[in-house]
PDB file of C-alpha atoms in Angstrom:
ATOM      1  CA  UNK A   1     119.347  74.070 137.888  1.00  0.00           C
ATOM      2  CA  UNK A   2     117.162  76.765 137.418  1.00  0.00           C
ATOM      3  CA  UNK A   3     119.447  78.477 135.737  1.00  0.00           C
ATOM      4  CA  UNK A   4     119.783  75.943 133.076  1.00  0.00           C
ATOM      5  CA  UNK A   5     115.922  75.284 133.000  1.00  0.00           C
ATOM      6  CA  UNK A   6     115.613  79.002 132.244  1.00  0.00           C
ATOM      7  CA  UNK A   7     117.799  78.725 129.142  1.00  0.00           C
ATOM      8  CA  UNK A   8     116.299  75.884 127.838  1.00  0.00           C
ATOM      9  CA  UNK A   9     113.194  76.621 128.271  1.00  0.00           C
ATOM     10  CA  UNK A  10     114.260  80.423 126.166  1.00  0.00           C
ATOM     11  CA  UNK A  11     116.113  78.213 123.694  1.00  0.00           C
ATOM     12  CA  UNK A  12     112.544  76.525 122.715  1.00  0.00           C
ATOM     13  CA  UNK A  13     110.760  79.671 122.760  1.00  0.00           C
ATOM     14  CA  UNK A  14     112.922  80.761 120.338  1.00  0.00           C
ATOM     15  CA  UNK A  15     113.182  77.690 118.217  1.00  0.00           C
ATOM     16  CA  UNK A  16     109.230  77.868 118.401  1.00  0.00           C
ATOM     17  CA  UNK A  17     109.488  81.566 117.302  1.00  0.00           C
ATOM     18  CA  UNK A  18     111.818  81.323 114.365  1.00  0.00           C
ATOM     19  CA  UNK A  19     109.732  78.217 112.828  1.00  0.00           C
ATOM     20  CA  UNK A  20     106.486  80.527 112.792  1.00  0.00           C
ATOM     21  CA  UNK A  21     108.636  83.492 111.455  1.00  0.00           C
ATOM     22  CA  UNK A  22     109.203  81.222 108.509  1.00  0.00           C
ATOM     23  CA  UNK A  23     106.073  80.100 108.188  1.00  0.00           C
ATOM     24  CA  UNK A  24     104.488  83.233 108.192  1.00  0.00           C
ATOM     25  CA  UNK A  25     106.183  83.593 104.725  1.00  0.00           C
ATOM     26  CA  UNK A  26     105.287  80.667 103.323  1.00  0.00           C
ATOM     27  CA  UNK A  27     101.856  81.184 104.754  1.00  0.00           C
ATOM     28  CA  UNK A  28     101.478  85.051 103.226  1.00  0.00           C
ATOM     29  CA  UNK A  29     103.143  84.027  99.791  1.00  0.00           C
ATOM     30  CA  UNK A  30     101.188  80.947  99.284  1.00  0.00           C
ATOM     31  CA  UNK A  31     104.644  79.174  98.907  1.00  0.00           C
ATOM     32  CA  UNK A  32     105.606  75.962 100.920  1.00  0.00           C
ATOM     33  CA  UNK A  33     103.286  75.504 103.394  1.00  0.00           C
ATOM     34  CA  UNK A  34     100.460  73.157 103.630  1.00  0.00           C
ATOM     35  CA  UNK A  35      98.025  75.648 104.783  1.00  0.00           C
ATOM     36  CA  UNK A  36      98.073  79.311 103.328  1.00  0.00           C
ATOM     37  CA  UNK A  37      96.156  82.312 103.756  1.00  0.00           C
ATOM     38  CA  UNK A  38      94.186  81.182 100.239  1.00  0.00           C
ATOM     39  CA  UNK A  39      94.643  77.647 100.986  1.00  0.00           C
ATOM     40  CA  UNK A  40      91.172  75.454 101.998  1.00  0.00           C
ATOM     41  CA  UNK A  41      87.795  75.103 101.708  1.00  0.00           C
ATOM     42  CA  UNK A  42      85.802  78.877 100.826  1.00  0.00           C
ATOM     43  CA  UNK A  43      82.815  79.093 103.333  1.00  0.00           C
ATOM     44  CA  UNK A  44      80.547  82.091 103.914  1.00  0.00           C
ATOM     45  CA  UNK A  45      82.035  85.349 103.925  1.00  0.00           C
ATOM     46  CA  UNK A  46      80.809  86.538 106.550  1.00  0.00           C
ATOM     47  CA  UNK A  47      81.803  83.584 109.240  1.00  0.00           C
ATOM     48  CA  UNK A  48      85.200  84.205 107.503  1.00  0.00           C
ATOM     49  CA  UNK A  49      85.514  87.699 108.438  1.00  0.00           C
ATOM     50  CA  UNK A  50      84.334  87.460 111.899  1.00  0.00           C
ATOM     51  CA  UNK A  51      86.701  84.313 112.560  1.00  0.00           C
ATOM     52  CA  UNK A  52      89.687  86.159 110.897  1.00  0.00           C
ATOM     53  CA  UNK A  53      89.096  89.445 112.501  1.00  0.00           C
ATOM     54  CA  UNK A  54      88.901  87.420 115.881  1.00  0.00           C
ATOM     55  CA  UNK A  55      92.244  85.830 115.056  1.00  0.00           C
ATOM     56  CA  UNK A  56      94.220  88.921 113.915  1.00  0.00           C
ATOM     57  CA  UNK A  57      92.497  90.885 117.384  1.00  0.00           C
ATOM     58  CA  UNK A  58      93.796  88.010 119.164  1.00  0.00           C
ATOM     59  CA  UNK A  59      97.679  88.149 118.243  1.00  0.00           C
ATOM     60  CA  UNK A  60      96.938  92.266 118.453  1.00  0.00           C
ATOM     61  CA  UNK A  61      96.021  92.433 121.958  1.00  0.00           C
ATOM     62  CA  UNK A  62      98.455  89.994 122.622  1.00  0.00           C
ATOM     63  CA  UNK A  63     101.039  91.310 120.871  1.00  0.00           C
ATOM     64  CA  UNK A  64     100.755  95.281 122.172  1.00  0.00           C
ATOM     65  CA  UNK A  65      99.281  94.834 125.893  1.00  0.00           C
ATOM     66  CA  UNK A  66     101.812  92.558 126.873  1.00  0.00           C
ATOM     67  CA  UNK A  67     104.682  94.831 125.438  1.00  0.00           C
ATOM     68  CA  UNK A  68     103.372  97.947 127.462  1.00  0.00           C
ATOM     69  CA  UNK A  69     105.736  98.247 130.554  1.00  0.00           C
ATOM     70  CA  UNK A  70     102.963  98.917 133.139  1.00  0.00           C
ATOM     71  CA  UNK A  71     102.056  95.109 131.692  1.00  0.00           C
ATOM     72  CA  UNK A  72     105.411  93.867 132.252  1.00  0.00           C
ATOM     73  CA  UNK A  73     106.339  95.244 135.518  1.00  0.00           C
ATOM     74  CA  UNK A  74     102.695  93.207 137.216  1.00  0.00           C
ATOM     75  CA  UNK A  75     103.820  90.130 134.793  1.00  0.00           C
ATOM     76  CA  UNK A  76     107.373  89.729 136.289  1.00  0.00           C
ATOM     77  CA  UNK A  77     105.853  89.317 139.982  1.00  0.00           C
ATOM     78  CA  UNK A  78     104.303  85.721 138.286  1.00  0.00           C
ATOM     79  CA  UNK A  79     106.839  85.474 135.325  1.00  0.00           C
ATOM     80  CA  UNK A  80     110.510  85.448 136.576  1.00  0.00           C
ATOM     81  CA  UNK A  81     112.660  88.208 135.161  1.00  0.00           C
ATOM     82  CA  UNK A  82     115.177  86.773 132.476  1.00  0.00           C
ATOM     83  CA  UNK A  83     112.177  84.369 130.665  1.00  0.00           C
ATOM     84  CA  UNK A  84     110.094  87.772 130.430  1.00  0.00           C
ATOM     85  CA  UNK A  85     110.654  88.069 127.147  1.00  0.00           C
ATOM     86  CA  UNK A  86     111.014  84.750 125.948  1.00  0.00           C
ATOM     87  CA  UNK A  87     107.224  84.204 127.290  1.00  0.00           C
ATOM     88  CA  UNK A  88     105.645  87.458 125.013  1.00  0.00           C
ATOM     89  CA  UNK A  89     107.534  85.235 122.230  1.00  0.00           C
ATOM     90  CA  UNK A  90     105.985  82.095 123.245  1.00  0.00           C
ATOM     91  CA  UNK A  91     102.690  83.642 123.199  1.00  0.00           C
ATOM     92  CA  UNK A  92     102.809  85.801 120.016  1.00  0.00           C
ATOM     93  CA  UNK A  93     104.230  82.551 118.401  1.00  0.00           C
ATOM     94  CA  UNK A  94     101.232  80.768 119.556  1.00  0.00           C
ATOM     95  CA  UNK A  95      99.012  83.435 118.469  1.00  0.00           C
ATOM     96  CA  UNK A  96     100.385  83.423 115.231  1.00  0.00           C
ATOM     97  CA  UNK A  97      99.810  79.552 114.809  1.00  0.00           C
ATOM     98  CA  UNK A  98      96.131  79.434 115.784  1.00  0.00           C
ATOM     99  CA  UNK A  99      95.685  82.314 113.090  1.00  0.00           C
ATOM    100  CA  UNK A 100      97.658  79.865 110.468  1.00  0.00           C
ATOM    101  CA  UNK A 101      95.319  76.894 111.669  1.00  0.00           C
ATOM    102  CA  UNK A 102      92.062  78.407 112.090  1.00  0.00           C
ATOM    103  CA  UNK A 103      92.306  81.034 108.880  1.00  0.00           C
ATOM    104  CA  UNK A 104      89.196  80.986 106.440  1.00  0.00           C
ATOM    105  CA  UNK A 105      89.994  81.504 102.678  1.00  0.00           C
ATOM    106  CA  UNK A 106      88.143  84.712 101.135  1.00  0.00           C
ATOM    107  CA  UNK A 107      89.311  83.376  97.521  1.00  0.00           C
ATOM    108  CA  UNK A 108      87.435  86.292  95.566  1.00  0.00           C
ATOM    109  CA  UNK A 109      90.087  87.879  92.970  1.00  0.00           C
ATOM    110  CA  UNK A 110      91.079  91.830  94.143  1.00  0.00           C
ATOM    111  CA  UNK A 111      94.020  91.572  91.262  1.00  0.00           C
ATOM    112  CA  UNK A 112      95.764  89.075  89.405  1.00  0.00           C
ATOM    113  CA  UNK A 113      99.068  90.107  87.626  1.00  0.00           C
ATOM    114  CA  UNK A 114      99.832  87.954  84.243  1.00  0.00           C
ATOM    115  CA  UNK A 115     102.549  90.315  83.076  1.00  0.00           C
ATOM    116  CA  UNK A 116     105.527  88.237  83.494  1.00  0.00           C
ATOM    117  CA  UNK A 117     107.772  91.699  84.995  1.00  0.00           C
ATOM    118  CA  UNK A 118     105.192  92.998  86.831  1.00  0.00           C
ATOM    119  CA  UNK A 119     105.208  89.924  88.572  1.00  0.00           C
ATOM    120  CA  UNK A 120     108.383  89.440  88.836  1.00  0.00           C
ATOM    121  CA  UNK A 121     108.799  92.877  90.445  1.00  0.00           C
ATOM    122  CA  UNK A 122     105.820  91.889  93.251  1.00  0.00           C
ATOM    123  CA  UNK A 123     107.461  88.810  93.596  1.00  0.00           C
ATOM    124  CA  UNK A 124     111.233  90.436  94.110  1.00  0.00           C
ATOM    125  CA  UNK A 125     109.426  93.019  96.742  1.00  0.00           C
ATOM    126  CA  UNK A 126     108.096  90.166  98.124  1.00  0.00           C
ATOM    127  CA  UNK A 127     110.966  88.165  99.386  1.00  0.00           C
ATOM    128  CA  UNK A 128     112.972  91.959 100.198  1.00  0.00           C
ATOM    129  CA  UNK A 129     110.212  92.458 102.228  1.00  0.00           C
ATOM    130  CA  UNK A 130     110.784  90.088 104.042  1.00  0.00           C
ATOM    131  CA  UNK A 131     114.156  89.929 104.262  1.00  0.00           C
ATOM    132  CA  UNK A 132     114.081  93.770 105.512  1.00  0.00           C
ATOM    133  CA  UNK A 133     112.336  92.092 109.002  1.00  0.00           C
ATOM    134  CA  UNK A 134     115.213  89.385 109.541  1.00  0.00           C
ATOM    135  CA  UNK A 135     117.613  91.757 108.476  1.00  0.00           C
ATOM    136  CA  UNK A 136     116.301  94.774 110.843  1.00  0.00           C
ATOM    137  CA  UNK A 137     116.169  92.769 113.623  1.00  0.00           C
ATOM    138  CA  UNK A 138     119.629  91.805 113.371  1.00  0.00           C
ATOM    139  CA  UNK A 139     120.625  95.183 113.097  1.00  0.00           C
ATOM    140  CA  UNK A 140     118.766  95.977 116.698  1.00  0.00           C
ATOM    141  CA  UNK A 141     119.640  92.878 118.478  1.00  0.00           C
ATOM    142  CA  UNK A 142     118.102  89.961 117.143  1.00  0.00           C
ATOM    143  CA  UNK A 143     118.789  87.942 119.811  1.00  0.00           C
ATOM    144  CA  UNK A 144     117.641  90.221 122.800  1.00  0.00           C
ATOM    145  CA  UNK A 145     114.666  91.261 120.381  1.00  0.00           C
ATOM    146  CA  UNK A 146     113.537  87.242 120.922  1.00  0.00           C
ATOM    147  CA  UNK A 147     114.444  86.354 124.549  1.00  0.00           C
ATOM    148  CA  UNK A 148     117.620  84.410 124.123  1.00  0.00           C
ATOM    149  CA  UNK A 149     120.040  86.834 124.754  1.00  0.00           C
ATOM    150  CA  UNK A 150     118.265  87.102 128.277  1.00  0.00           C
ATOM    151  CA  UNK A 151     118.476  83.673 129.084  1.00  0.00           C
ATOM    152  CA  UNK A 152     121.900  83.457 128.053  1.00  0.00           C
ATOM    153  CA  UNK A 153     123.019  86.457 130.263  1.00  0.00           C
ATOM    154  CA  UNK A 154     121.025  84.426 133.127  1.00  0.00           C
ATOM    155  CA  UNK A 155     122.545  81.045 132.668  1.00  0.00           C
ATOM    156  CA  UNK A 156     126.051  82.771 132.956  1.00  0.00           C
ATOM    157  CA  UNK A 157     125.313  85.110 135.842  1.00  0.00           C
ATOM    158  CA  UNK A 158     125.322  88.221 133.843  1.00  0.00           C
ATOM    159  CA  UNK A 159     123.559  91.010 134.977  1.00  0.00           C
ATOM    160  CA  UNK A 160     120.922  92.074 132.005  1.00  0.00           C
ATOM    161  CA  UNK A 161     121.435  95.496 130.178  1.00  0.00           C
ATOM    162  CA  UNK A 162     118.715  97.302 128.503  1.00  0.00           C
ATOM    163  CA  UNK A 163     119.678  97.791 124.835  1.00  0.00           C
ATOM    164  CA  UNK A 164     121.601 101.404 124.306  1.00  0.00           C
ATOM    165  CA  UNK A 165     119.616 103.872 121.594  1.00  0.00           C
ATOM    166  CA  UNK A 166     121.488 103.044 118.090  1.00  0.00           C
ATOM    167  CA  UNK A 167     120.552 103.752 114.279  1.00  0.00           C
ATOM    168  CA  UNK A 168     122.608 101.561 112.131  1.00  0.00           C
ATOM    169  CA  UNK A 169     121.879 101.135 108.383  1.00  0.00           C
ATOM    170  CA  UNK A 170     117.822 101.204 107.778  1.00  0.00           C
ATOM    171  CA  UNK A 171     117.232 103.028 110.555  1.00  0.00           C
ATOM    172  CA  UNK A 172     118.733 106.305 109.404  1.00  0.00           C
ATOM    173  CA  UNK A 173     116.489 106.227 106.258  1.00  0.00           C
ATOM    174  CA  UNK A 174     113.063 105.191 108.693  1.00  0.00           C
ATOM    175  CA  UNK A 175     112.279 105.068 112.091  1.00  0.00           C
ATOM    176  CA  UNK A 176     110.734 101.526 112.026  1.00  0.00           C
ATOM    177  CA  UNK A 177     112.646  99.253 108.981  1.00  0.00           C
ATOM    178  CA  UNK A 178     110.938  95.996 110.421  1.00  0.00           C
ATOM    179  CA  UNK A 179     107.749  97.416 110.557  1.00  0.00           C
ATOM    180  CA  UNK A 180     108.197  98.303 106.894  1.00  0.00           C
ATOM    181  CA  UNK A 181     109.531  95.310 105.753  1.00  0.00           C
ATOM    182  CA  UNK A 182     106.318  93.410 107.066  1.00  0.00           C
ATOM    183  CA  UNK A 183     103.970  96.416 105.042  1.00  0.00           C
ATOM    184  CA  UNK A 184     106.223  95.312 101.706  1.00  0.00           C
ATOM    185  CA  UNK A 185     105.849  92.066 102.167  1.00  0.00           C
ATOM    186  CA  UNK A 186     102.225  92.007 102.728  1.00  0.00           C
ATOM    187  CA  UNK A 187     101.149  93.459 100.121  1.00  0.00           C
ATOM    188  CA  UNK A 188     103.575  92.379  97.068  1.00  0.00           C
ATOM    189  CA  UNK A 189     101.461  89.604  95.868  1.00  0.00           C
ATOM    190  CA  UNK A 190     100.788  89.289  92.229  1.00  0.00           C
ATOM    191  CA  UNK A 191      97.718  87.598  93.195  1.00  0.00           C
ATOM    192  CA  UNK A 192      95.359  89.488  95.339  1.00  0.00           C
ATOM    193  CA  UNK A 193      92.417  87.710  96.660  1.00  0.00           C
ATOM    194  CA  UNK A 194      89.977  89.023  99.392  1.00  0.00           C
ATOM    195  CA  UNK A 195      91.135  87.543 102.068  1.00  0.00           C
ATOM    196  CA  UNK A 196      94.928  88.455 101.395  1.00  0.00           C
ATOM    197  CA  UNK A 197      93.651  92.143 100.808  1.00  0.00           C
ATOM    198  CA  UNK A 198      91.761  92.133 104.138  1.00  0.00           C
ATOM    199  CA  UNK A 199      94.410  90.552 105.800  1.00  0.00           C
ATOM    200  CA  UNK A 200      97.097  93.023 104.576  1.00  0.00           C
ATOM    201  CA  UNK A 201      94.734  95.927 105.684  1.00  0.00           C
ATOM    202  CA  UNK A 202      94.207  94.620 109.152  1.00  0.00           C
ATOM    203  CA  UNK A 203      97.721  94.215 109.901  1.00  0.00           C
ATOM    204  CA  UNK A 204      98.725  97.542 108.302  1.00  0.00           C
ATOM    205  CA  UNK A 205      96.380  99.479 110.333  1.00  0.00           C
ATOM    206  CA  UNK A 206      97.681  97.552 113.286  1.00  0.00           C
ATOM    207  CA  UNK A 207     100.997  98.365 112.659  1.00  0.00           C
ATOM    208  CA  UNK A 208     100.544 102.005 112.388  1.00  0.00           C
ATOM    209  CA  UNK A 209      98.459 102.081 115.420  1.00  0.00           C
ATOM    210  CA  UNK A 210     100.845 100.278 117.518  1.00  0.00           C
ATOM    211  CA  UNK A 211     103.799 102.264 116.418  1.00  0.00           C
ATOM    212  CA  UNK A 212     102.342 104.763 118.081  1.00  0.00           C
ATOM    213  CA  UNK A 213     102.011 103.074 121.619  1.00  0.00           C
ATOM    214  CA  UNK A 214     105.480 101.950 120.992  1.00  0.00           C
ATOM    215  CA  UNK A 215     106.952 105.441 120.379  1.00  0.00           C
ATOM    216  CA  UNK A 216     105.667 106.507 123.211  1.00  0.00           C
ATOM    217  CA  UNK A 217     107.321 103.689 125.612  1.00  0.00           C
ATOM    218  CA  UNK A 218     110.678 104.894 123.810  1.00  0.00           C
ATOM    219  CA  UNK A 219     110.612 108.658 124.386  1.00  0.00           C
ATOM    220  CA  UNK A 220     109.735 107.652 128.296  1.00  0.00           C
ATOM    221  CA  UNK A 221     112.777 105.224 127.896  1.00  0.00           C
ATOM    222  CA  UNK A 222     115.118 107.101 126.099  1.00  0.00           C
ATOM    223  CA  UNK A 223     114.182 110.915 126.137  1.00  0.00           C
ATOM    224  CA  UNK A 224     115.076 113.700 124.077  1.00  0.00           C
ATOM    225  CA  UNK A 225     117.625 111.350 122.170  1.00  0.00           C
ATOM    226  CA  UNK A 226     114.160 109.661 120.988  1.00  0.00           C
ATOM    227  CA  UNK A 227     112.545 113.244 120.252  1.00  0.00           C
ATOM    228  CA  UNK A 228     115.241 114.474 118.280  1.00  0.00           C
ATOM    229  CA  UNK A 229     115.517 111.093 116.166  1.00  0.00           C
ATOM    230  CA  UNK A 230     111.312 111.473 116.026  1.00  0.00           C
ATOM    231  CA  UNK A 231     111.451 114.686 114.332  1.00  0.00           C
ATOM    232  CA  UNK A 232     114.612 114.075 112.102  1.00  0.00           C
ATOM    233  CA  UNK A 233     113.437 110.406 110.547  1.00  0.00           C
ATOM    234  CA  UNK A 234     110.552 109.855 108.885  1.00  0.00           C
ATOM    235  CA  UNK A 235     108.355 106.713 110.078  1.00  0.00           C
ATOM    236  CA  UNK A 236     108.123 104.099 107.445  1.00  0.00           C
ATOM    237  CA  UNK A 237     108.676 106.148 104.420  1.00  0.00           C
ATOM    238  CA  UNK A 238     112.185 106.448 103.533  1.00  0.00           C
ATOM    239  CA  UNK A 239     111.852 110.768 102.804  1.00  0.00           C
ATOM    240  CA  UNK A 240     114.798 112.400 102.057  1.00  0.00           C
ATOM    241  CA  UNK A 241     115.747 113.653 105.707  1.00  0.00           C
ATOM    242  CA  UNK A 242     114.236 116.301 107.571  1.00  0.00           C
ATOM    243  CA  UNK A 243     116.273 119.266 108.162  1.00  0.00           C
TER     244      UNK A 243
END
Protein backbone atom coordinates (compact mmCIF):
# COMPACT_ATOMS: atom_id res chain seq x y z
CA UNK A 1 0.00 0.00 0.00
CA UNK A 2 2.56 2.33 0.54
CA UNK A 3 4.03 1.56 -2.33
CA UNK A 4 1.12 2.52 -4.39
CA UNK A 5 0.40 5.67 -2.18
CA UNK A 6 3.95 6.72 -3.06
CA UNK A 7 3.23 6.62 -6.80
CA UNK A 8 0.20 8.30 -6.68
CA UNK A 9 0.95 10.69 -4.65
CA UNK A 10 4.40 11.37 -7.42
CA UNK A 11 1.87 11.00 -10.22
CA UNK A 12 -0.01 14.32 -8.80
CA UNK A 13 3.08 16.08 -8.12
CA UNK A 14 3.82 15.76 -11.45
CA UNK A 15 0.46 16.42 -12.97
CA UNK A 16 0.61 19.59 -10.60
CA UNK A 17 4.10 20.36 -12.07
CA UNK A 18 3.44 20.06 -15.76
CA UNK A 19 0.10 22.33 -15.46
CA UNK A 20 2.33 25.25 -13.92
CA UNK A 21 5.09 24.52 -16.58
CA UNK A 22 2.40 25.47 -19.04
CA UNK A 23 1.20 28.12 -17.39
CA UNK A 24 4.27 29.73 -16.86
CA UNK A 25 4.12 30.31 -20.69
CA UNK A 26 1.00 31.54 -20.98
CA UNK A 27 1.68 33.62 -17.93
CA UNK A 28 5.26 35.17 -19.42
CA UNK A 29 3.74 35.61 -23.04
CA UNK A 30 0.59 37.20 -21.98
CA UNK A 31 -1.16 34.39 -24.04
CA UNK A 32 -4.01 32.15 -22.57
CA UNK A 33 -4.12 32.63 -19.18
CA UNK A 34 -6.45 34.60 -17.11
CA UNK A 35 -3.85 36.20 -15.08
CA UNK A 36 -0.45 37.34 -16.73
CA UNK A 37 2.55 38.98 -15.64
CA UNK A 38 0.86 42.46 -17.26
CA UNK A 39 -2.51 41.31 -16.50
CA UNK A 40 -4.58 43.38 -13.44
CA UNK A 41 -5.02 46.29 -11.72
CA UNK A 42 -1.46 48.80 -11.76
CA UNK A 43 -0.91 49.88 -8.04
CA UNK A 44 2.11 51.73 -6.64
CA UNK A 45 5.35 50.82 -7.85
CA UNK A 46 6.91 50.48 -5.16
CA UNK A 47 4.42 47.87 -3.18
CA UNK A 48 4.82 46.10 -6.60
CA UNK A 49 8.42 45.67 -6.43
CA UNK A 50 8.70 44.68 -2.91
CA UNK A 51 5.73 42.05 -3.34
CA UNK A 52 7.34 40.70 -6.61
CA UNK A 53 10.83 40.62 -5.35
CA UNK A 54 9.34 38.69 -2.24
CA UNK A 55 7.70 36.24 -4.63
CA UNK A 56 10.61 35.56 -7.04
CA UNK A 57 13.05 35.24 -3.47
CA UNK A 58 10.50 32.89 -2.41
CA UNK A 59 10.56 30.22 -5.38
CA UNK A 60 14.65 31.12 -5.27
CA UNK A 61 15.34 29.94 -1.92
CA UNK A 62 13.07 27.32 -2.47
CA UNK A 63 14.14 26.30 -5.52
CA UNK A 64 18.26 26.20 -4.76
CA UNK A 65 18.36 25.29 -0.84
CA UNK A 66 16.30 22.43 -1.21
CA UNK A 67 18.37 21.10 -4.27
CA UNK A 68 21.74 21.36 -2.25
CA UNK A 69 22.55 17.71 -1.10
CA UNK A 70 23.57 18.62 2.50
CA UNK A 71 19.57 19.80 2.28
CA UNK A 72 18.48 16.60 0.98
CA UNK A 73 20.35 14.15 2.96
CA UNK A 74 18.54 16.00 6.65
CA UNK A 75 15.15 16.12 4.39
CA UNK A 76 15.04 12.31 3.65
CA UNK A 77 15.17 11.46 7.57
CA UNK A 78 11.34 13.33 7.49
CA UNK A 79 10.68 12.87 3.66
CA UNK A 80 10.90 9.14 2.60
CA UNK A 81 13.45 8.44 -0.09
CA UNK A 82 11.66 7.72 -3.54
CA UNK A 83 8.96 10.97 -3.03
CA UNK A 84 12.25 13.15 -2.44
CA UNK A 85 12.05 14.55 -5.47
CA UNK A 86 8.59 14.60 -6.26
CA UNK A 87 8.20 16.91 -2.96
CA UNK A 88 11.04 19.81 -4.30
CA UNK A 89 8.45 19.59 -7.38
CA UNK A 90 5.47 19.98 -5.30
CA UNK A 91 6.94 22.87 -3.65
CA UNK A 92 8.59 24.77 -6.57
CA UNK A 93 5.16 24.18 -8.31
CA UNK A 94 3.52 25.82 -5.46
CA UNK A 95 5.96 28.52 -5.40
CA UNK A 96 5.47 29.20 -8.82
CA UNK A 97 1.57 29.52 -8.38
CA UNK A 98 1.55 32.00 -5.49
CA UNK A 99 3.97 34.16 -7.77
CA UNK A 100 1.18 33.75 -10.74
CA UNK A 101 -1.60 34.71 -8.08
CA UNK A 102 -0.10 37.31 -6.07
CA UNK A 103 2.01 39.16 -9.13
CA UNK A 104 1.54 43.08 -9.35
CA UNK A 105 1.49 44.58 -12.93
CA UNK A 106 4.39 47.28 -13.52
CA UNK A 107 2.54 48.21 -16.97
CA UNK A 108 5.09 51.13 -17.84
CA UNK A 109 6.30 50.56 -21.65
CA UNK A 110 10.40 49.48 -21.72
CA UNK A 111 9.75 48.64 -25.71
CA UNK A 112 7.02 47.99 -27.92
CA UNK A 113 7.82 46.37 -31.36
CA UNK A 114 5.19 47.41 -34.30
CA UNK A 115 7.38 46.06 -37.07
CA UNK A 116 5.44 43.17 -38.17
CA UNK A 117 9.13 40.83 -38.63
CA UNK A 118 10.65 42.06 -35.82
CA UNK A 119 7.88 40.76 -34.05
CA UNK A 120 7.49 37.95 -35.58
CA UNK A 121 11.14 37.06 -34.91
CA UNK A 122 10.55 37.84 -30.81
CA UNK A 123 7.59 35.99 -31.10
CA UNK A 124 9.33 32.76 -33.01
CA UNK A 125 12.26 33.04 -30.14
CA UNK A 126 9.63 33.08 -27.93
CA UNK A 127 7.89 29.81 -28.29
CA UNK A 128 11.80 28.08 -29.21
CA UNK A 129 12.56 29.27 -26.05
CA UNK A 130 10.50 27.55 -24.62
CA UNK A 131 10.43 24.63 -26.33
CA UNK A 132 14.42 24.38 -25.72
CA UNK A 133 13.27 23.70 -21.69
CA UNK A 134 10.72 20.76 -22.57
CA UNK A 135 12.94 19.62 -25.07
CA UNK A 136 16.26 19.68 -22.75
CA UNK A 137 14.71 18.03 -20.18
CA UNK A 138 13.77 15.23 -22.23
CA UNK A 139 17.08 14.90 -23.42
CA UNK A 140 18.39 14.50 -19.52
CA UNK A 141 15.61 12.47 -18.20
CA UNK A 142 12.50 14.19 -18.07
CA UNK A 143 10.93 11.94 -16.05
CA UNK A 144 13.62 11.44 -13.23
CA UNK A 145 14.23 15.35 -13.64
CA UNK A 146 10.32 15.57 -12.08
CA UNK A 147 10.02 12.71 -9.54
CA UNK A 148 8.08 10.14 -11.46
CA UNK A 149 10.61 8.04 -12.60
CA UNK A 150 11.39 7.56 -8.75
CA UNK A 151 8.12 6.59 -7.81
CA UNK A 152 7.81 4.33 -10.57
CA UNK A 153 11.13 2.47 -9.75
CA UNK A 154 9.53 2.31 -6.05
CA UNK A 155 6.14 0.98 -6.89
CA UNK A 156 7.95 -1.90 -8.84
CA UNK A 157 10.69 -2.67 -6.35
CA UNK A 158 13.45 -1.25 -8.35
CA UNK A 159 16.36 -0.15 -6.75
CA UNK A 160 16.91 3.78 -7.80
CA UNK A 161 20.02 4.72 -9.99
CA UNK A 162 21.50 8.08 -10.02
CA UNK A 163 21.44 9.38 -13.62
CA UNK A 164 24.96 8.45 -15.56
CA UNK A 165 26.95 11.85 -16.94
CA UNK A 166 25.63 12.18 -20.76
CA UNK A 167 25.73 15.15 -23.42
CA UNK A 168 23.26 14.44 -26.08
CA UNK A 169 22.26 17.09 -28.67
CA UNK A 170 22.17 20.78 -26.87
CA UNK A 171 24.39 19.89 -24.49
CA UNK A 172 27.47 19.63 -26.66
CA UNK A 173 26.88 23.22 -27.94
CA UNK A 174 26.17 24.58 -23.89
CA UNK A 175 26.56 23.32 -20.67
CA UNK A 176 23.03 24.27 -19.43
CA UNK A 177 20.34 24.17 -22.73
CA UNK A 178 17.32 24.45 -20.20
CA UNK A 179 18.70 27.14 -18.45
CA UNK A 180 19.02 28.91 -21.79
CA UNK A 181 15.91 28.15 -23.13
CA UNK A 182 14.18 29.87 -20.01
CA UNK A 183 16.80 33.23 -20.68
CA UNK A 184 15.24 33.13 -24.55
CA UNK A 185 12.09 32.86 -23.58
CA UNK A 186 12.06 35.52 -21.06
CA UNK A 187 13.08 38.01 -22.75
CA UNK A 188 11.59 37.61 -26.49
CA UNK A 189 8.63 39.74 -25.94
CA UNK A 190 7.75 42.30 -28.49
CA UNK A 191 6.18 44.12 -25.76
CA UNK A 192 8.34 45.05 -22.90
CA UNK A 193 6.73 46.56 -19.94
CA UNK A 194 8.41 47.18 -16.49
CA UNK A 195 7.38 44.58 -14.79
CA UNK A 196 8.24 41.92 -17.59
CA UNK A 197 11.77 43.67 -17.78
CA UNK A 198 12.24 43.37 -13.99
CA UNK A 199 10.98 40.10 -13.96
CA UNK A 200 13.27 38.82 -16.77
CA UNK A 201 16.27 40.43 -14.87
CA UNK A 202 15.51 38.80 -11.59
CA UNK A 203 15.28 35.45 -12.92
CA UNK A 204 18.33 35.84 -15.18
CA UNK A 205 20.52 36.83 -12.43
CA UNK A 206 19.09 33.92 -10.53
CA UNK A 207 19.85 31.62 -13.02
CA UNK A 208 23.40 32.51 -13.41
CA UNK A 209 23.91 32.54 -9.76
CA UNK A 210 22.48 29.23 -9.19
CA UNK A 211 24.32 27.60 -12.00
CA UNK A 212 27.02 28.12 -10.11
CA UNK A 213 25.89 26.25 -6.84
CA UNK A 214 24.74 23.63 -9.19
CA UNK A 215 28.12 23.11 -10.93
CA UNK A 216 29.58 22.70 -8.02
CA UNK A 217 27.20 19.71 -6.67
CA UNK A 218 28.16 18.07 -10.18
CA UNK A 219 31.97 18.18 -10.12
CA UNK A 220 31.56 16.62 -6.32
CA UNK A 221 29.15 14.10 -8.08
CA UNK A 222 30.76 13.36 -11.09
CA UNK A 223 34.52 14.49 -10.98
CA UNK A 224 36.97 15.18 -13.50
CA UNK A 225 34.40 13.91 -16.22
CA UNK A 226 32.49 17.26 -15.02
CA UNK A 227 35.90 19.35 -15.12
CA UNK A 228 36.85 18.36 -18.41
CA UNK A 229 33.19 18.97 -19.89
CA UNK A 230 33.48 22.55 -17.66
CA UNK A 231 36.40 23.71 -19.50
CA UNK A 232 35.50 22.29 -23.04
CA UNK A 233 31.62 23.76 -23.21
CA UNK A 234 30.77 27.01 -22.86
CA UNK A 235 27.82 27.84 -20.28
CA UNK A 236 24.83 29.24 -21.98
CA UNK A 237 26.40 30.68 -25.00
CA UNK A 238 26.61 28.31 -27.75
CA UNK A 239 30.76 29.42 -28.66
CA UNK A 240 32.31 27.58 -31.14
CA UNK A 241 34.12 24.88 -28.85
CA UNK A 242 37.00 25.35 -26.78
CA UNK A 243 40.05 23.64 -27.80
Amino acid sequence: MGRILAFVYGALCYLIFFVTFLYAIGFVGNVFVPKSIDSGVEGPLVQALIINTVLLSLFAVQHSVMARQWFKRAWIRIVPAPVERSTYVLLASLALLLLYWQWQPMKGSVWDVTNPTGKLVLQALFWMGWGGVLFSTYLVDHFALFGLKQVYRYLKGIPDEPLPFKTPALYKMVRHPLYLGFIVGFWSAPRMTVGHLFFAAVTTAYIIVAIQFEERDLIKFYGDTYREYRQRVWMLVPFPKRK
